[in-house]
Amino acid sequence: MVDISMEMGLVGLAAVVGLGIPIWKKYKTAILNKIGKKVDELEDVIEDKTGIDVEISDAVDDVLDKVVENAEELAEDFAEDGKVEADRLDSAVDEIKETVSDSADEVIDDIVEDLNENIEETLGNMTVSALRDMLKERDLPVSGRKAELIKRLLE
């Protein structure tokens, strides 16, 4: 026996997909541009608040491209015969998850690199006495030139 609510849901989904594809194609560029502007604003806020120059726009673009690509393929599949194979849906979700993970790893690596550069600069601006105090707190040797002390702190 077919569940009437499920059937109605599929009819509704078919209508949304049928209407959604032309609307998406018409406004895709405007929507993606708006998202891009918001991401740029977010990058500026993060830099203003932390001093860290983050570049997340490329990561967001990669993720959005993968989401859009999969959504369009799934919508076209559904529009053809009114269904989407479960394994195709699972594969789309897996592709998006992988893209998010890879993009996040790239952003994190960039942030860590920037932090390391800032730490070296900050330590370089400190006095030898202050560096030795930091080394003492960590039970590390306090002898040596300033560059050696900084290297020891960074290890």
JSON list of C-alpha atoms in Angstrom, two decimals:
[
{"chain": "A", "resi": 1, "resn": "MET", "atom": "CA", "xyz": [0.00, 0.00, 0.00]},
{"chain": "A", "resi": 2, "resn": "VAL", "atom": "CA", "xyz": [1.37, 3.44, -0.96]},
{"chain": "A", "resi": 3, "resn": "ASP", "atom": "CA", "xyz": [1.50, 6.05, 1.75]},
{"chain": "A", "resi": 4, "resn": "ILE", "atom": "CA", "xyz": [-0.54, 9.02, 0.44]},
{"chain": "A", "resi": 5, "resn": "SER", "atom": "CA", "xyz": [1.52, 11.57, 2.39]},
{"chain": "A", "resi": 6, "resn": "MET", "atom": "CA", "xyz": [4.72, 10.19, 0.87]},
{"chain": "A", "resi": 7, "resn": "GLU", "atom": "CA", "xyz": [3.19, 10.35, -2.60]},
{"chain": "A", "resi": 8, "resn": "MET", "atom": "CA", "xyz": [2.05, 13.94, -1.99]},
{"chain": "A", "resi": 9, "resn": "GLY", "atom": "CA", "xyz": [5.52, 14.78, -0.72]},
{"chain": "A", "resi": 10, "resn": "LEU", "atom": "CA", "xyz": [7.08, 13.44, -3.91]},
{"chain": "A", "resi": 11, "resn": "VAL", "atom": "CA", "xyz": [4.63, 15.41, -6.03]},
{"chain": "A", "resi": 12, "resn": "GLY", "atom": "CA", "xyz": [5.51, 18.52, -4.03]},
{"chain": "A", "resi": 13, "resn": "LEU", "atom": "CA", "xyz": [9.22, 17.82, -4.41]},
{"chain": "A", "resi": 14, "resn": "ALA", "atom": "CA", "xyz": [8.78, 17.33, -8.14]},
{"chain": "A", "resi": 15, "resn": "ALA", "atom": "CA", "xyz": [7.03, 20.70, -8.35]},
{"chain": "A", "resi": 16, "resn": "VAL", "atom": "CA", "xyz": [9.78, 22.41, -6.37]},
{"chain": "A", "resi": 17, "resn": "VAL", "atom": "CA", "xyz": [12.48, 20.81, -8.48]},
{"chain": "A", "resi": 18, "resn": "GLY", "atom": "CA", "xyz": [10.59, 21.64, -11.67]},
{"chain": "A", "resi": 19, "resn": "LEU", "atom": "CA", "xyz": [10.26, 25.26, -10.65]},
{"chain": "A", "resi": 20, "resn": "GLY", "atom": "CA", "xyz": [13.58, 25.42, -8.82]},
{"chain": "A", "resi": 21, "resn": "ILE", "atom": "CA", "xyz": [15.86, 24.54, -11.71]},
{"chain": "A", "resi": 22, "resn": "PRO", "atom": "CA", "xyz": [14.81, 27.47, -13.95]},
{"chain": "A", "resi": 23, "resn": "ILE", "atom": "CA", "xyz": [14.79, 29.87, -11.00]},
{"chain": "A", "resi": 24, "resn": "TRP", "atom": "CA", "xyz": [18.22, 28.66, -9.87]},
{"chain": "A", "resi": 25, "resn": "LYS", "atom": "CA", "xyz": [19.65, 29.00, -13.39]},
{"chain": "A", "resi": 26, "resn": "LYS", "atom": "CA", "xyz": [18.27, 32.53, -13.66]},
{"chain": "A", "resi": 27, "resn": "TYR", "atom": "CA", "xyz": [19.56, 33.78, -10.30]},
{"chain": "A", "resi": 28, "resn": "LYS", "atom": "CA", "xyz": [22.61, 31.53, -9.77]},
{"chain": "A", "resi": 29, "resn": "THR", "atom": "CA", "xyz": [25.20, 34.22, -10.55]},
{"chain": "A", "resi": 30, "resn": "ALA", "atom": "CA", "xyz": [23.51, 36.83, -8.37]},
{"chain": "A", "resi": 31, "resn": "ILE", "atom": "CA", "xyz": [23.18, 34.40, -5.45]},
{"chain": "A", "resi": 32, "resn": "LEU", "atom": "CA", "xyz": [26.80, 33.25, -5.69]},
{"chain": "A", "resi": 33, "resn": "ASN", "atom": "CA", "xyz": [28.01, 36.87, -5.96]},
{"chain": "A", "resi": 34, "resn": "LYS", "atom": "CA", "xyz": [26.06, 37.80, -2.84]},
{"chain": "A", "resi": 35, "resn": "ILE", "atom": "CA", "xyz": [27.56, 34.86, -0.95]},
{"chain": "A", "resi": 36, "resn": "GLY", "atom": "CA", "xyz": [31.02, 35.91, -2.18]},
{"chain": "A", "resi": 37, "resn": "LYS", "atom": "CA", "xyz": [30.54, 39.45, -0.85]},
{"chain": "A", "resi": 38, "resn": "LYS", "atom": "CA", "xyz": [29.44, 38.12, 2.54]},
{"chain": "A", "resi": 39, "resn": "VAL", "atom": "CA", "xyz": [32.48, 35.84, 2.70]},
{"chain": "A", "resi": 40, "resn": "ASP", "atom": "CA", "xyz": [34.76, 38.80, 1.88]},
{"chain": "A", "resi": 41, "resn": "GLU", "atom": "CA", "xyz": [33.11, 40.78, 4.69]},
{"chain": "A", "resi": 42, "resn": "LEU", "atom": "CA", "xyz": [33.64, 37.86, 7.07]},
{"chain": "A", "resi": 43, "resn": "GLU", "atom": "CA", "xyz": [37.33, 37.66, 6.12]},
{"chain": "A", "resi": 44, "resn": "ASP", "atom": "CA", "xyz": [37.69, 41.39, 6.85]},
{"chain": "A", "resi": 45, "resn": "VAL", "atom": "CA", "xyz": [36.00, 41.05, 10.25]},
{"chain": "A", "resi": 46, "resn": "ILE", "atom": "CA", "xyz": [38.22, 38.11, 11.21]},
{"chain": "A", "resi": 47, "resn": "GLU", "atom": "CA", "xyz": [41.32, 40.03, 10.18]},
{"chain": "A", "resi": 48, "resn": "ASP", "atom": "CA", "xyz": [40.19, 43.17, 12.05]},
{"chain": "A", "resi": 49, "resn": "LYS", "atom": "CA", "xyz": [39.45, 41.22, 15.24]},
{"chain": "A", "resi": 50, "resn": "THR", "atom": "CA", "xyz": [42.41, 38.80, 15.23]},
{"chain": "A", "resi": 51, "resn": "GLY", "atom": "CA", "xyz": [45.05, 40.27, 12.96]},
{"chain": "A", "resi": 52, "resn": "ILE", "atom": "CA", "xyz": [45.04, 36.98, 11.06]},
{"chain": "A", "resi": 53, "resn": "ASP", "atom": "CA", "xyz": [44.73, 37.31, 7.29]},
{"chain": "A", "resi": 54, "resn": "VAL", "atom": "CA", "xyz": [42.37, 34.44, 6.49]},
{"chain": "A", "resi": 55, "resn": "GLU", "atom": "CA", "xyz": [41.43, 33.48, 2.96]},
{"chain": "A", "resi": 56, "resn": "ILE", "atom": "CA", "xyz": [38.26, 31.43, 3.15]},
{"chain": "A", "resi": 57, "resn": "SER", "atom": "CA", "xyz": [36.70, 32.59, -0.11]},
{"chain": "A", "resi": 58, "resn": "ASP", "atom": "CA", "xyz": [38.46, 29.90, -2.18]},
{"chain": "A", "resi": 59, "resn": "ALA", "atom": "CA", "xyz": [37.33, 27.22, 0.28]},
{"chain": "A", "resi": 60, "resn": "VAL", "atom": "CA", "xyz": [33.75, 28.51, 0.24]},
{"chain": "A", "resi": 61, "resn": "ASP", "atom": "CA", "xyz": [33.82, 28.66, -3.56]},
{"chain": "A", "resi": 62, "resn": "ASP", "atom": "CA", "xyz": [35.02, 25.04, -3.76]},
{"chain": "A", "resi": 63, "resn": "VAL", "atom": "CA", "xyz": [32.29, 23.86, -1.42]},
{"chain": "A", "resi": 64, "resn": "LEU", "atom": "CA", "xyz": [29.58, 25.87, -3.18]},
{"chain": "A", "resi": 65, "resn": "ASP", "atom": "CA", "xyz": [30.70, 24.56, -6.57]},
{"chain": "A", "resi": 66, "resn": "LYS", "atom": "CA", "xyz": [30.45, 20.98, -5.31]},
{"chain": "A", "resi": 67, "resn": "VAL", "atom": "CA", "xyz": [27.06, 21.58, -3.67]},
{"chain": "A", "resi": 68, "resn": "VAL", "atom": "CA", "xyz": [25.67, 23.29, -6.78]},
{"chain": "A", "resi": 69, "resn": "GLU", "atom": "CA", "xyz": [27.06, 20.62, -9.10]},
{"chain": "A", "resi": 70, "resn": "ASN", "atom": "CA", "xyz": [25.53, 17.80, -7.06]},
{"chain": "A", "resi": 71, "resn": "ALA", "atom": "CA", "xyz": [22.22, 19.59, -6.47]},
{"chain": "A", "resi": 72, "resn": "GLU", "atom": "CA", "xyz": [21.80, 20.29, -10.18]},
{"chain": "A", "resi": 73, "resn": "GLU", "atom": "CA", "xyz": [22.61, 16.68, -11.07]},
{"chain": "A", "resi": 74, "resn": "LEU", "atom": "CA", "xyz": [20.19, 15.34, -8.45]},
{"chain": "A", "resi": 75, "resn": "ALA", "atom": "CA", "xyz": [17.46, 17.76, -9.58]},
{"chain": "A", "resi": 76, "resn": "GLU", "atom": "CA", "xyz": [17.90, 16.71, -13.19]},
{"chain": "A", "resi": 77, "resn": "ASP", "atom": "CA", "xyz": [17.78, 13.03, -12.20]},
{"chain": "A", "resi": 78, "resn": "PHE", "atom": "CA", "xyz": [14.58, 13.66, -10.27]},
{"chain": "A", "resi": 79, "resn": "ALA", "atom": "CA", "xyz": [13.03, 15.70, -13.08]},
{"chain": "A", "resi": 80, "resn": "GLU", "atom": "CA", "xyz": [13.66, 12.85, -15.54]},
{"chain": "A", "resi": 81, "resn": "ASP", "atom": "CA", "xyz": [11.84, 10.07, -13.74]},
{"chain": "A", "resi": 82, "resn": "GLY", "atom": "CA", "xyz": [10.57, 11.42, -10.43]},
{"chain": "A", "resi": 83, "resn": "LYS", "atom": "CA", "xyz": [13.16, 9.65, -8.30]},
{"chain": "A", "resi": 84, "resn": "VAL", "atom": "CA", "xyz": [16.74, 9.78, -7.16]},
{"chain": "A", "resi": 85, "resn": "GLU", "atom": "CA", "xyz": [18.66, 6.62, -6.47]},
{"chain": "A", "resi": 86, "resn": "ALA", "atom": "CA", "xyz": [19.73, 6.32, -2.83]},
{"chain": "A", "resi": 87, "resn": "ASP", "atom": "CA", "xyz": [23.32, 5.48, -3.74]},
{"chain": "A", "resi": 88, "resn": "ARG", "atom": "CA", "xyz": [23.51, 8.60, -5.96]},
{"chain": "A", "resi": 89, "resn": "LEU", "atom": "CA", "xyz": [22.27, 10.72, -3.07]},
{"chain": "A", "resi": 90, "resn": "ASP", "atom": "CA", "xyz": [24.77, 9.11, -0.70]},
{"chain": "A", "resi": 91, "resn": "SER", "atom": "CA", "xyz": [27.57, 9.66, -3.19]},
{"chain": "A", "resi": 92, "resn": "ALA", "atom": "CA", "xyz": [26.61, 13.35, -3.56]},
{"chain": "A", "resi": 93, "resn": "VAL", "atom": "CA", "xyz": [26.66, 13.82, 0.20]},
{"chain": "A", "resi": 94, "resn": "ASP", "atom": "CA", "xyz": [30.04, 12.05, 0.44]},
{"chain": "A", "resi": 95, "resn": "GLU", "atom": "CA", "xyz": [31.50, 14.27, -2.31]},
{"chain": "A", "resi": 96, "resn": "ILE", "atom": "CA", "xyz": [30.30, 17.40, -0.52]},
{"chain": "A", "resi": 97, "resn": "LYS", "atom": "CA", "xyz": [31.65, 16.18, 2.85]},
{"chain": "A", "resi": 98, "resn": "GLU", "atom": "CA", "xyz": [35.03, 15.45, 1.29]},
{"chain": "A", "resi": 99, "resn": "THR", "atom": "CA", "xyz": [35.16, 18.89, -0.34]},
{"chain": "A", "resi": 100, "resn": "VAL", "atom": "CA", "xyz": [34.24, 20.57, 2.96]},
{"chain": "A", "resi": 101, "resn": "SER", "atom": "CA", "xyz": [36.90, 18.58, 4.80]},
{"chain": "A", "resi": 102, "resn": "ASP", "atom": "CA", "xyz": [39.62, 19.29, 2.23]},
{"chain": "A", "resi": 103, "resn": "SER", "atom": "CA", "xyz": [38.72, 22.98, 2.09]},
{"chain": "A", "resi": 104, "resn": "ALA", "atom": "CA", "xyz": [38.66, 23.27, 5.88]},
{"chain": "A", "resi": 105, "resn": "ASP", "atom": "CA", "xyz": [42.08, 21.60, 6.08]},
{"chain": "A", "resi": 106, "resn": "GLU", "atom": "CA", "xyz": [43.50, 24.15, 3.62]},
{"chain": "A", "resi": 107, "resn": "VAL", "atom": "CA", "xyz": [42.06, 27.09, 5.58]},
{"chain": "A", "resi": 108, "resn": "ILE", "atom": "CA", "xyz": [43.35, 25.69, 8.88]},
{"chain": "A", "resi": 109, "resn": "ASP", "atom": "CA", "xyz": [46.82, 25.13, 7.40]},
{"chain": "A", "resi": 110, "resn": "ASP", "atom": "CA", "xyz": [46.87, 28.74, 6.18]},
{"chain": "A", "resi": 111, "resn": "ILE", "atom": "CA", "xyz": [45.78, 30.04, 9.60]},
{"chain": "A", "resi": 112, "resn": "VAL", "atom": "CA", "xyz": [48.41, 27.95, 11.41]},
{"chain": "A", "resi": 113, "resn": "GLU", "atom": "CA", "xyz": [51.07, 29.21, 9.01]},
{"chain": "A", "resi": 114, "resn": "ASP", "atom": "CA", "xyz": [49.99, 32.81, 9.62]},
{"chain": "A", "resi": 115, "resn": "LEU", "atom": "CA", "xyz": [49.93, 32.26, 13.39]},
{"chain": "A", "resi": 116, "resn": "ASN", "atom": "CA", "xyz": [53.43, 30.78, 13.27]},
{"chain": "A", "resi": 117, "resn": "GLU", "atom": "CA", "xyz": [54.68, 33.81, 11.36]},
{"chain": "A", "resi": 118, "resn": "ASN", "atom": "CA", "xyz": [53.04, 36.13, 13.90]},
{"chain": "A", "resi": 119, "resn": "ILE", "atom": "CA", "xyz": [54.45, 34.14, 16.83]},
{"chain": "A", "resi": 120, "resn": "GLU", "atom": "CA", "xyz": [57.98, 34.40, 15.45]},
{"chain": "A", "resi": 121, "resn": "GLU", "atom": "CA", "xyz": [57.52, 38.14, 14.97]},
{"chain": "A", "resi": 122, "resn": "THR", "atom": "CA", "xyz": [56.06, 38.55, 18.47]},
{"chain": "A", "resi": 123, "resn": "LEU", "atom": "CA", "xyz": [58.86, 36.54, 20.07]},
{"chain": "A", "resi": 124, "resn": "GLY", "atom": "CA", "xyz": [61.42, 38.48, 18.04]},
{"chain": "A", "resi": 125, "resn": "ASN", "atom": "CA", "xyz": [60.08, 41.72, 19.50]},
{"chain": "A", "resi": 126, "resn": "MET", "atom": "CA", "xyz": [60.41, 40.45, 23.08]},
{"chain": "A", "resi": 127, "resn": "THR", "atom": "CA", "xyz": [63.41, 41.06, 25.30]},
{"chain": "A", "resi": 128, "resn": "VAL", "atom": "CA", "xyz": [65.86, 38.25, 26.05]},
{"chain": "A", "resi": 129, "resn": "SER", "atom": "CA", "xyz": [64.80, 38.47, 29.69]},
{"chain": "A", "resi": 130, "resn": "ALA", "atom": "CA", "xyz": [61.14, 37.91, 28.78]},
{"chain": "A", "resi": 131, "resn": "LEU", "atom": "CA", "xyz": [62.08, 35.00, 26.52]},
{"chain": "A", "resi": 132, "resn": "ARG", "atom": "CA", "xyz": [64.09, 33.42, 29.34]},
{"chain": "A", "resi": 133, "resn": "ASP", "atom": "CA", "xyz": [61.12, 33.80, 31.69]},
{"chain": "A", "resi": 134, "resn": "MET", "atom": "CA", "xyz": [58.93, 31.94, 29.17]},
{"chain": "A", "resi": 135, "resn": "LEU", "atom": "CA", "xyz": [61.55, 29.20, 28.88]},
{"chain": "A", "resi": 136, "resn": "LYS", "atom": "CA", "xyz": [61.76, 28.88, 32.70]},
{"chain": "A", "resi": 137, "resn": "GLU", "atom": "CA", "xyz": [57.97, 28.44, 32.85]},
{"chain": "A", "resi": 138, "resn": "ARG", "atom": "CA", "xyz": [58.33, 25.52, 30.46]},
{"chain": "A", "resi": 139, "resn": "ASP", "atom": "CA", "xyz": [61.34, 24.01, 32.27]},
{"chain": "A", "resi": 140, "resn": "LEU", "atom": "CA", "xyz": [63.51, 24.55, 29.20]},
{"chain": "A", "resi": 141, "resn": "PRO", "atom": "CA", "xyz": [67.17, 25.67, 29.10]},
{"chain": "A", "resi": 142, "resn": "VAL", "atom": "CA", "xyz": [67.54, 29.46, 29.29]},
{"chain": "A", "resi": 143, "resn": "SER", "atom": "CA", "xyz": [71.06, 29.81, 27.91]},
{"chain": "A", "resi": 144, "resn": "GLY", "atom": "CA", "xyz": [71.98, 30.94, 24.44]},
{"chain": "A", "resi": 145, "resn": "ARG", "atom": "CA", "xyz": [71.47, 33.79, 22.02]},
{"chain": "A", "resi": 146, "resn": "LYS", "atom": "CA", "xyz": [68.07, 35.34, 21.38]},
{"chain": "A", "resi": 147, "resn": "ALA", "atom": "CA", "xyz": [67.56, 33.37, 18.13]},
{"chain": "A", "resi": 148, "resn": "GLU", "atom": "CA", "xyz": [68.28, 30.11, 19.98]},
{"chain": "A", "resi": 149, "resn": "LEU", "atom": "CA", "xyz": [65.80, 31.03, 22.73]},
{"chain": "A", "resi": 150, "resn": "ILE", "atom": "CA", "xyz": [63.11, 31.78, 20.16]},
{"chain": "A", "resi": 151, "resn": "LYS", "atom": "CA", "xyz": [63.81, 28.51, 18.32]},
{"chain": "A", "resi": 152, "resn": "ARG", "atom": "CA", "xyz": [63.53, 26.60, 21.59]},
{"chain": "A", "resi": 153, "resn": "LEU", "atom": "CA", "xyz": [60.17, 28.24, 22.35]},
{"chain": "A", "resi": 154, "resn": "LEU", "atom": "CA", "xyz": [58.83, 27.40, 18.91]},
{"chain": "A", "resi": 155, "resn": "GLU", "atom": "CA", "xyz": [59.75, 23.71, 19.14]}
]
